[in-house]
Short mmCIF file of C-alpha atoms in Angstrom, two decimals:
data_model
loop_
_atom_site.label_atom_id
_atom_site.label_comp_id
_atom_site.label_asym_id
_atom_site.label_seq_id
_atom_site.Cartn_x
_atom_site.Cartn_y
_atom_site.Cartn_z
CA MET A 241 101.98 110.72 214.71
CA MET A 242 99.96 109.58 211.78
CA SER A 243 97.07 110.25 209.55
CA GLY A 244 94.52 110.04 212.34
CA PHE A 245 94.39 110.10 216.11
CA SER A 246 92.07 108.74 218.74
CA ARG A 247 89.59 111.23 220.11
CA SER A 248 90.04 109.48 223.46
CA ARG A 249 93.37 111.28 223.79
CA ALA A 250 91.39 114.40 224.61
CA VAL A 251 90.32 112.90 227.95
CA GLY A 252 90.25 115.58 230.57
CA VAL A 253 89.72 118.49 228.20
CA LEU A 254 85.99 118.81 228.90
CA ALA A 255 86.61 118.74 232.62
CA ALA A 256 89.33 121.31 232.24
CA ALA A 257 87.00 123.53 230.25
CA ALA A 258 84.32 123.22 232.91
CA LEU A 259 86.77 124.45 235.52
CA LEU A 260 88.16 127.19 233.33
CA THR A 261 85.95 129.99 234.57
CA ALA A 262 86.71 129.30 238.20
CA THR A 263 90.42 128.98 237.51
CA ALA A 264 90.56 132.23 235.56
CA ALA A 265 88.63 134.07 238.27
CA CYS A 266 90.99 132.80 240.93
CA GLY A 267 94.00 134.00 238.94
CA SER A 268 96.38 132.12 241.21
CA ASP A 269 98.03 129.74 238.72
CA SER A 270 101.32 130.47 236.96
CA GLY A 271 99.65 130.65 233.54
CA SER A 272 97.48 133.55 234.69
CA ALA A 273 100.48 135.26 236.28
CA GLU A 274 102.47 134.91 233.06
CA SER A 275 99.59 136.28 231.01
CA THR A 276 99.32 139.28 233.32
CA THR A 277 103.05 139.93 233.04
CA ALA A 278 102.93 139.66 229.26
CA ALA A 279 99.92 141.95 229.07
CA SER A 280 101.60 144.56 231.24
CA ALA A 281 104.63 144.41 228.95
CA GLY A 282 102.38 144.95 225.94
CA LYS A 283 103.21 141.57 224.41
CA PRO A 284 100.51 139.28 223.02
CA GLU A 285 100.44 135.67 224.21
CA VAL A 286 100.90 133.23 221.32
CA VAL A 287 100.47 129.49 221.85
CA ALA A 288 102.17 126.91 219.60
CA ALA A 289 100.83 123.36 219.68
CA PHE A 290 104.12 121.42 219.36
CA TYR A 291 107.82 121.89 218.67
CA PRO A 292 108.23 122.74 214.95
CA LEU A 293 105.42 125.27 215.20
CA GLN A 294 106.87 126.63 218.43
CA TRP A 295 110.27 127.10 216.80
CA LEU A 296 108.70 128.86 213.83
CA THR A 297 106.51 131.08 216.02
CA GLU A 298 109.50 132.10 218.13
CA GLN A 299 111.42 133.09 215.01
CA VAL A 300 108.57 135.19 213.62
CA GLY A 301 107.31 136.52 216.95
CA GLY A 302 110.75 137.59 218.14
CA SER A 303 110.78 140.02 221.05
CA ASP A 304 107.30 141.33 220.25
CA ALA A 305 105.39 138.24 221.42
CA THR A 306 105.43 135.79 224.31
CA VAL A 307 105.40 132.28 222.82
CA THR A 308 104.27 129.26 224.85
CA GLY A 309 104.55 125.64 223.68
CA LEU A 310 101.85 123.17 224.69
CA THR A 311 103.82 119.95 224.19
CA ALA A 312 106.77 119.27 226.48
CA PRO A 313 110.06 117.89 225.08
CA GLY A 314 110.06 114.11 224.76
CA VAL A 315 106.27 113.89 224.48
CA GLU A 316 104.60 112.70 221.28
CA PRO A 317 102.29 115.55 220.20
CA HIS A 318 99.26 113.30 219.78
CA ASP A 319 99.70 112.09 223.38
CA LEU A 320 98.99 115.58 224.69
CA GLU A 321 96.24 115.96 227.29
CA LEU A 322 95.58 119.58 228.18
CA SER A 323 95.80 120.74 231.76
CA ILE A 324 93.48 123.39 233.18
CA GLN A 325 96.32 125.91 232.89
CA GLN A 326 96.87 125.07 229.23
CA VAL A 327 93.18 125.45 228.42
CA THR A 328 93.36 128.84 230.14
CA GLU A 329 96.36 129.77 227.99
CA LEU A 330 94.54 128.74 224.83
CA LYS A 331 91.46 130.75 225.68
CA GLY A 332 93.50 133.84 226.55
CA ALA A 333 95.96 133.67 223.66
CA ALA A 334 96.01 136.28 220.93
CA LEU A 335 96.77 133.47 218.49
CA THR A 336 97.14 129.69 218.62
CA VAL A 337 99.32 128.05 215.96
CA TYR A 338 98.47 124.40 215.32
CA ILE A 339 97.75 121.77 212.66
CA LYS A 340 94.22 120.46 212.80
CA GLY A 341 93.95 116.70 213.29
CA ILE A 342 97.25 116.08 215.04
CA GLN A 343 96.06 116.83 218.57
CA PRO A 344 92.34 116.32 219.18
CA ALA A 345 92.63 118.00 222.58
CA VAL A 346 93.87 121.18 220.92
CA ASP A 347 91.30 120.96 218.13
CA ASP A 348 88.54 120.92 220.74
CA ALA A 349 89.91 123.85 222.71
CA VAL A 350 91.03 126.38 220.10
CA GLU A 351 88.83 129.28 219.06
CA ALA A 352 88.59 129.57 215.28
CA GLU A 353 88.83 133.36 215.18
CA LYS A 354 92.05 133.31 217.21
CA SER A 355 93.85 130.36 215.64
CA PHE A 356 96.04 129.57 212.64
CA ASP A 357 95.97 126.07 211.16
CA ALA A 358 99.33 125.87 209.40
CA ALA A 359 98.06 123.23 206.98
CA THR A 360 95.75 125.82 205.40
CA ALA A 361 98.75 127.82 204.19
CA VAL A 362 100.25 125.12 201.95
CA THR A 363 99.33 122.47 199.44
CA THR A 364 99.07 119.24 201.43
CA ILE A 365 99.68 115.71 200.20
CA PRO A 366 97.37 112.73 200.78
CA ALA A 367 97.91 110.49 203.77
CA GLY A 368 98.93 106.91 203.08
CA GLU A 369 99.31 107.10 199.32
CA HIS A 370 100.19 103.39 199.08
CA ALA A 371 97.40 100.98 198.29
CA GLU A 372 98.94 97.67 199.34
CA GLU A 373 96.51 95.05 200.60
CA GLY A 374 98.56 94.45 203.73
CA HIS A 375 98.40 98.12 204.66
CA ALA A 376 94.69 98.24 204.04
CA GLU A 377 94.27 95.39 206.51
CA GLU A 378 96.49 97.22 208.99
CA GLU A 379 94.51 100.48 208.66
CA GLY A 380 91.24 98.67 209.27
CA HIS A 381 92.66 97.02 212.37
CA ALA A 382 93.95 100.35 213.66
CA GLU A 383 90.57 102.05 213.22
CA GLU A 384 88.80 99.19 214.98
CA GLU A 385 91.21 99.05 217.91
CA HIS A 386 91.99 102.74 218.42
CA GLY A 387 88.92 104.46 217.02
CA HIS A 388 91.02 106.62 214.71
CA GLU A 389 89.43 109.33 212.65
CA GLU A 390 91.67 109.33 209.61
CA LEU A 391 92.94 112.59 208.20
CA SER A 392 92.68 112.96 204.45
CA TYR A 393 96.12 114.59 204.33
CA ASP A 394 99.59 114.01 205.76
CA PRO A 395 100.11 116.56 208.57
CA HIS A 396 103.95 116.43 208.69
CA LEU A 397 104.38 119.49 206.49
CA TRP A 398 107.25 120.94 208.58
CA LEU A 399 109.60 118.32 207.11
CA ASP A 400 109.60 120.27 203.85
CA PRO A 401 111.48 123.54 204.49
CA SER A 402 109.92 125.15 201.43
CA ARG A 403 106.41 124.58 202.74
CA LEU A 404 107.42 125.73 206.20
CA ALA A 405 108.74 128.93 204.63
CA THR A 406 105.27 129.53 203.20
CA VAL A 407 103.80 128.96 206.66
CA ALA A 408 106.28 131.49 208.09
CA THR A 409 105.12 134.16 205.67
CA GLU A 410 101.45 133.58 206.49
CA LEU A 411 102.21 133.48 210.21
CA GLY A 412 103.81 136.91 209.91
CA GLU A 413 100.55 138.21 208.45
CA ARG A 414 98.46 136.58 211.18
CA LEU A 415 100.61 138.01 213.95
CA ALA A 416 100.56 141.44 212.30
CA THR A 417 96.75 141.32 212.36
CA ALA A 418 96.68 140.17 215.99
CA ASP A 419 99.18 142.85 217.09
CA PRO A 420 99.06 145.79 214.63
CA ALA A 421 101.43 147.89 216.73
CA HIS A 422 104.30 145.55 215.81
CA ALA A 423 103.06 144.48 212.37
CA GLN A 424 106.18 145.39 210.43
CA GLY A 425 108.44 143.57 212.85
CA TYR A 426 106.45 140.35 212.39
CA LYS A 427 106.52 140.68 208.62
CA ASP A 428 110.23 141.41 208.54
CA ARG A 429 111.08 138.44 210.76
CA ALA A 430 108.78 136.22 208.70
CA ALA A 431 110.68 137.21 205.56
CA THR A 432 114.02 136.49 207.26
CA THR A 433 112.80 133.12 208.52
CA ALA A 434 111.45 132.20 205.09
CA ALA A 435 114.82 133.06 203.55
CA THR A 436 116.63 130.90 206.11
CA LEU A 437 114.32 128.01 205.31
CA GLY A 438 114.91 128.64 201.62
CA THR A 439 118.63 128.17 202.20
CA LEU A 440 117.95 124.91 204.05
CA ASP A 441 115.77 123.78 201.15
CA GLN A 442 118.63 124.43 198.72
CA GLU A 443 120.99 122.38 200.91
CA PHE A 444 118.58 119.42 200.78
CA THR A 445 118.03 119.80 197.04
CA GLN A 446 121.75 119.75 196.32
CA GLY A 447 122.62 117.19 198.97
CA LEU A 448 120.08 114.61 197.77
CA SER A 449 120.52 115.10 194.03
CA THR A 450 123.17 112.41 193.52
CA CYS A 451 121.89 109.50 195.63
CA THR A 452 122.33 105.95 194.33
CA THR A 453 118.95 104.92 195.75
CA LYS A 454 115.83 107.01 196.16
CA THR A 455 113.87 104.61 198.38
CA LEU A 456 113.30 105.70 201.96
CA VAL A 457 112.07 102.88 204.24
CA THR A 458 110.77 104.43 207.45
CA ALA A 459 109.28 103.16 210.70
CA HIS A 460 106.10 105.09 209.95
CA GLU A 461 104.95 107.42 207.22
CA ALA A 462 106.18 110.72 208.62
CA PHE A 463 108.42 111.77 205.74
CA GLY A 464 106.02 112.12 202.84
CA TYR A 465 106.67 115.85 202.40
CA LEU A 466 110.42 115.39 202.47
CA ALA A 467 110.13 112.62 199.87
CA ASP A 468 107.73 114.68 197.77
CA ARG A 469 110.01 117.72 197.75
CA TYR A 470 113.29 115.94 197.06
CA LYS A 471 112.06 113.26 194.65
CA LEU A 472 112.46 110.33 197.02
CA LYS A 473 110.16 107.33 197.45
CA GLN A 474 108.86 106.82 200.98
CA VAL A 475 107.93 103.30 202.05
CA GLY A 476 106.47 103.32 205.54
CA ILE A 477 106.30 100.13 207.57
CA THR A 478 103.19 101.51 209.27
CA LEU A 479 100.97 104.56 208.96
CA ASP A 480 100.92 105.02 212.73
CA PRO A 481 103.83 104.31 215.14
CA GLU A 482 101.33 102.91 217.65
CA THR A 483 100.13 100.25 215.23
CA GLU A 484 101.90 96.91 214.77
CA PRO A 485 102.40 96.08 211.08
CA SER A 486 100.78 92.93 209.76
CA PRO A 487 103.03 90.02 208.70
CA THR A 488 101.84 90.68 205.15
CA ARG A 489 103.02 94.28 205.29
CA LEU A 490 106.42 93.33 206.73
CA SER A 491 106.87 90.78 203.96
CA GLU A 492 105.93 93.34 201.30
CA VAL A 493 108.35 95.95 202.61
CA ALA A 494 111.17 93.41 202.97
CA LYS A 495 110.67 92.25 199.39
CA LEU A 496 110.65 95.81 198.08
CA ALA A 497 113.71 96.80 200.14
CA LYS A 498 115.73 93.88 198.77
CA ALA A 499 114.63 94.57 195.20
CA GLU A 500 115.63 98.24 195.41
CA GLY A 501 118.93 97.73 197.21
CA VAL A 502 117.94 99.46 200.43
CA THR A 503 120.80 99.40 202.93
CA THR A 504 119.21 101.33 205.81
CA ILE A 505 115.87 101.10 207.61
CA PHE A 506 115.02 104.34 209.39
CA THR A 507 113.65 104.47 212.90
CA GLU A 508 112.87 107.36 215.27
CA SER A 509 114.02 108.52 218.68
CA LEU A 510 110.55 108.47 220.30
CA VAL A 511 109.44 105.18 218.74
CA SER A 512 110.56 101.66 219.63
CA PRO A 513 113.09 100.48 217.02
CA LYS A 514 112.06 96.83 217.40
CA VAL A 515 110.04 96.47 214.19
CA ALA A 516 112.64 98.36 212.13
CA GLU A 517 115.39 96.16 213.57
CA VAL A 518 113.49 92.99 212.70
CA LEU A 519 112.97 94.20 209.15
CA ALA A 520 116.60 95.26 208.83
CA SER A 521 117.77 91.79 209.88
CA GLN A 522 115.51 90.23 207.24
CA VAL A 523 116.83 92.54 204.54
CA GLY A 524 120.47 92.50 205.60
CA ALA A 525 120.39 96.22 206.27
CA LYS A 526 121.29 98.45 209.18
CA THR A 527 119.14 100.97 211.05
CA ALA A 528 119.58 104.71 211.51
CA VAL A 529 117.59 107.38 213.32
CA LEU A 530 115.74 109.92 211.18
CA ASP A 531 114.12 112.61 213.31
CA PRO A 532 110.53 113.56 212.34
CA LEU A 533 110.93 116.57 214.65
CA GLU A 534 107.69 115.93 216.45
CA SER A 535 109.43 116.87 219.71
CA LYS A 536 112.27 119.24 220.55
CA PRO A 537 115.67 117.86 219.45
CA SER A 538 118.94 118.44 221.27
CA GLY A 539 119.58 121.48 219.10
CA ASP A 540 116.91 123.29 217.15
CA TYR A 541 114.86 122.75 214.00
CA LEU A 542 117.64 123.83 211.63
CA SER A 543 120.39 121.73 213.22
CA ALA A 544 118.14 118.66 213.45
CA MET A 545 117.14 118.96 209.80
CA ARG A 546 120.79 119.25 208.79
CA ASP A 547 121.54 116.14 210.87
CA ASN A 548 118.73 114.40 208.97
CA LEU A 549 120.32 115.46 205.68
CA LYS A 550 123.66 113.93 206.68
CA THR A 551 121.93 110.72 207.75
CA LEU A 552 120.07 110.52 204.44
CA GLN A 553 123.18 111.17 202.39
CA THR A 554 125.01 108.31 204.10
CA ALA A 555 122.09 105.89 203.92
CA LEU A 556 121.13 106.64 200.32
CA GLY A 557 124.67 106.71 198.98
CA CYS A 558 124.69 110.36 197.95
CA THR A 559 127.96 111.76 196.64
CA ALA A 560 129.15 115.24 197.52
#
């Protein structure tokens, strides 16, 4: 996932929308059946666009809401193409929780008055803050080949627990408005979730305060918020995991990694490690997986973030 995504990934959404009325009238698909069941139980349907937002919505919604995730485990969020059933779910949801610009298919289908763009709740950081010539060449190539519409901000805000805590608080307010009968429950769970994320934030702050190196070389620029919050320096090989870095960019990153004593190049579970491995061999470093949590991990958000912290502490030479 990067700063921009191809609008072509929304293929099929218009067709799905055209069939929506007929599908809803038929009422024979499982999505309609689930909505009916939820309605009869007095629970609003809430749709979350991809895993971190789904986890957060489940925490805040609790037993008062029925939460549905749009993106299946193991699927990159920006690869999502909505089915007819999913468009139906979006149209019938009391609230859709998403981040505008990550999934064009979702952007096209959500209804503004019944949606919550999590990025509007926090202070965002710019996308691609580096200005290296090699990266500029790479970005131009990506736009030409993939037709990207670049976002002006980095969307990976969930990798900063403190920002996600702010989103939790606002989500509690949005759910309380959508379902006034259970307003206090949403607000209480939002406060509890924010406190839990505050504890996680403290763990990261303490755990990364004594590192011998602050440079974070990553497969793509997904960790800007984590670096921003914990005073690290992110150096992404690419802006977008689907884009091959130019030889100039690889050379620049290799030179910087050697100069700053980087011992680990970070890759991701859903992205080919090939480029990171090539760079690591040039630098004399090893590779390690750092999870951007774009898809559901083996545990949950909290356990995956704590695994990331351990990985960072080892790679950056942090003392206890």
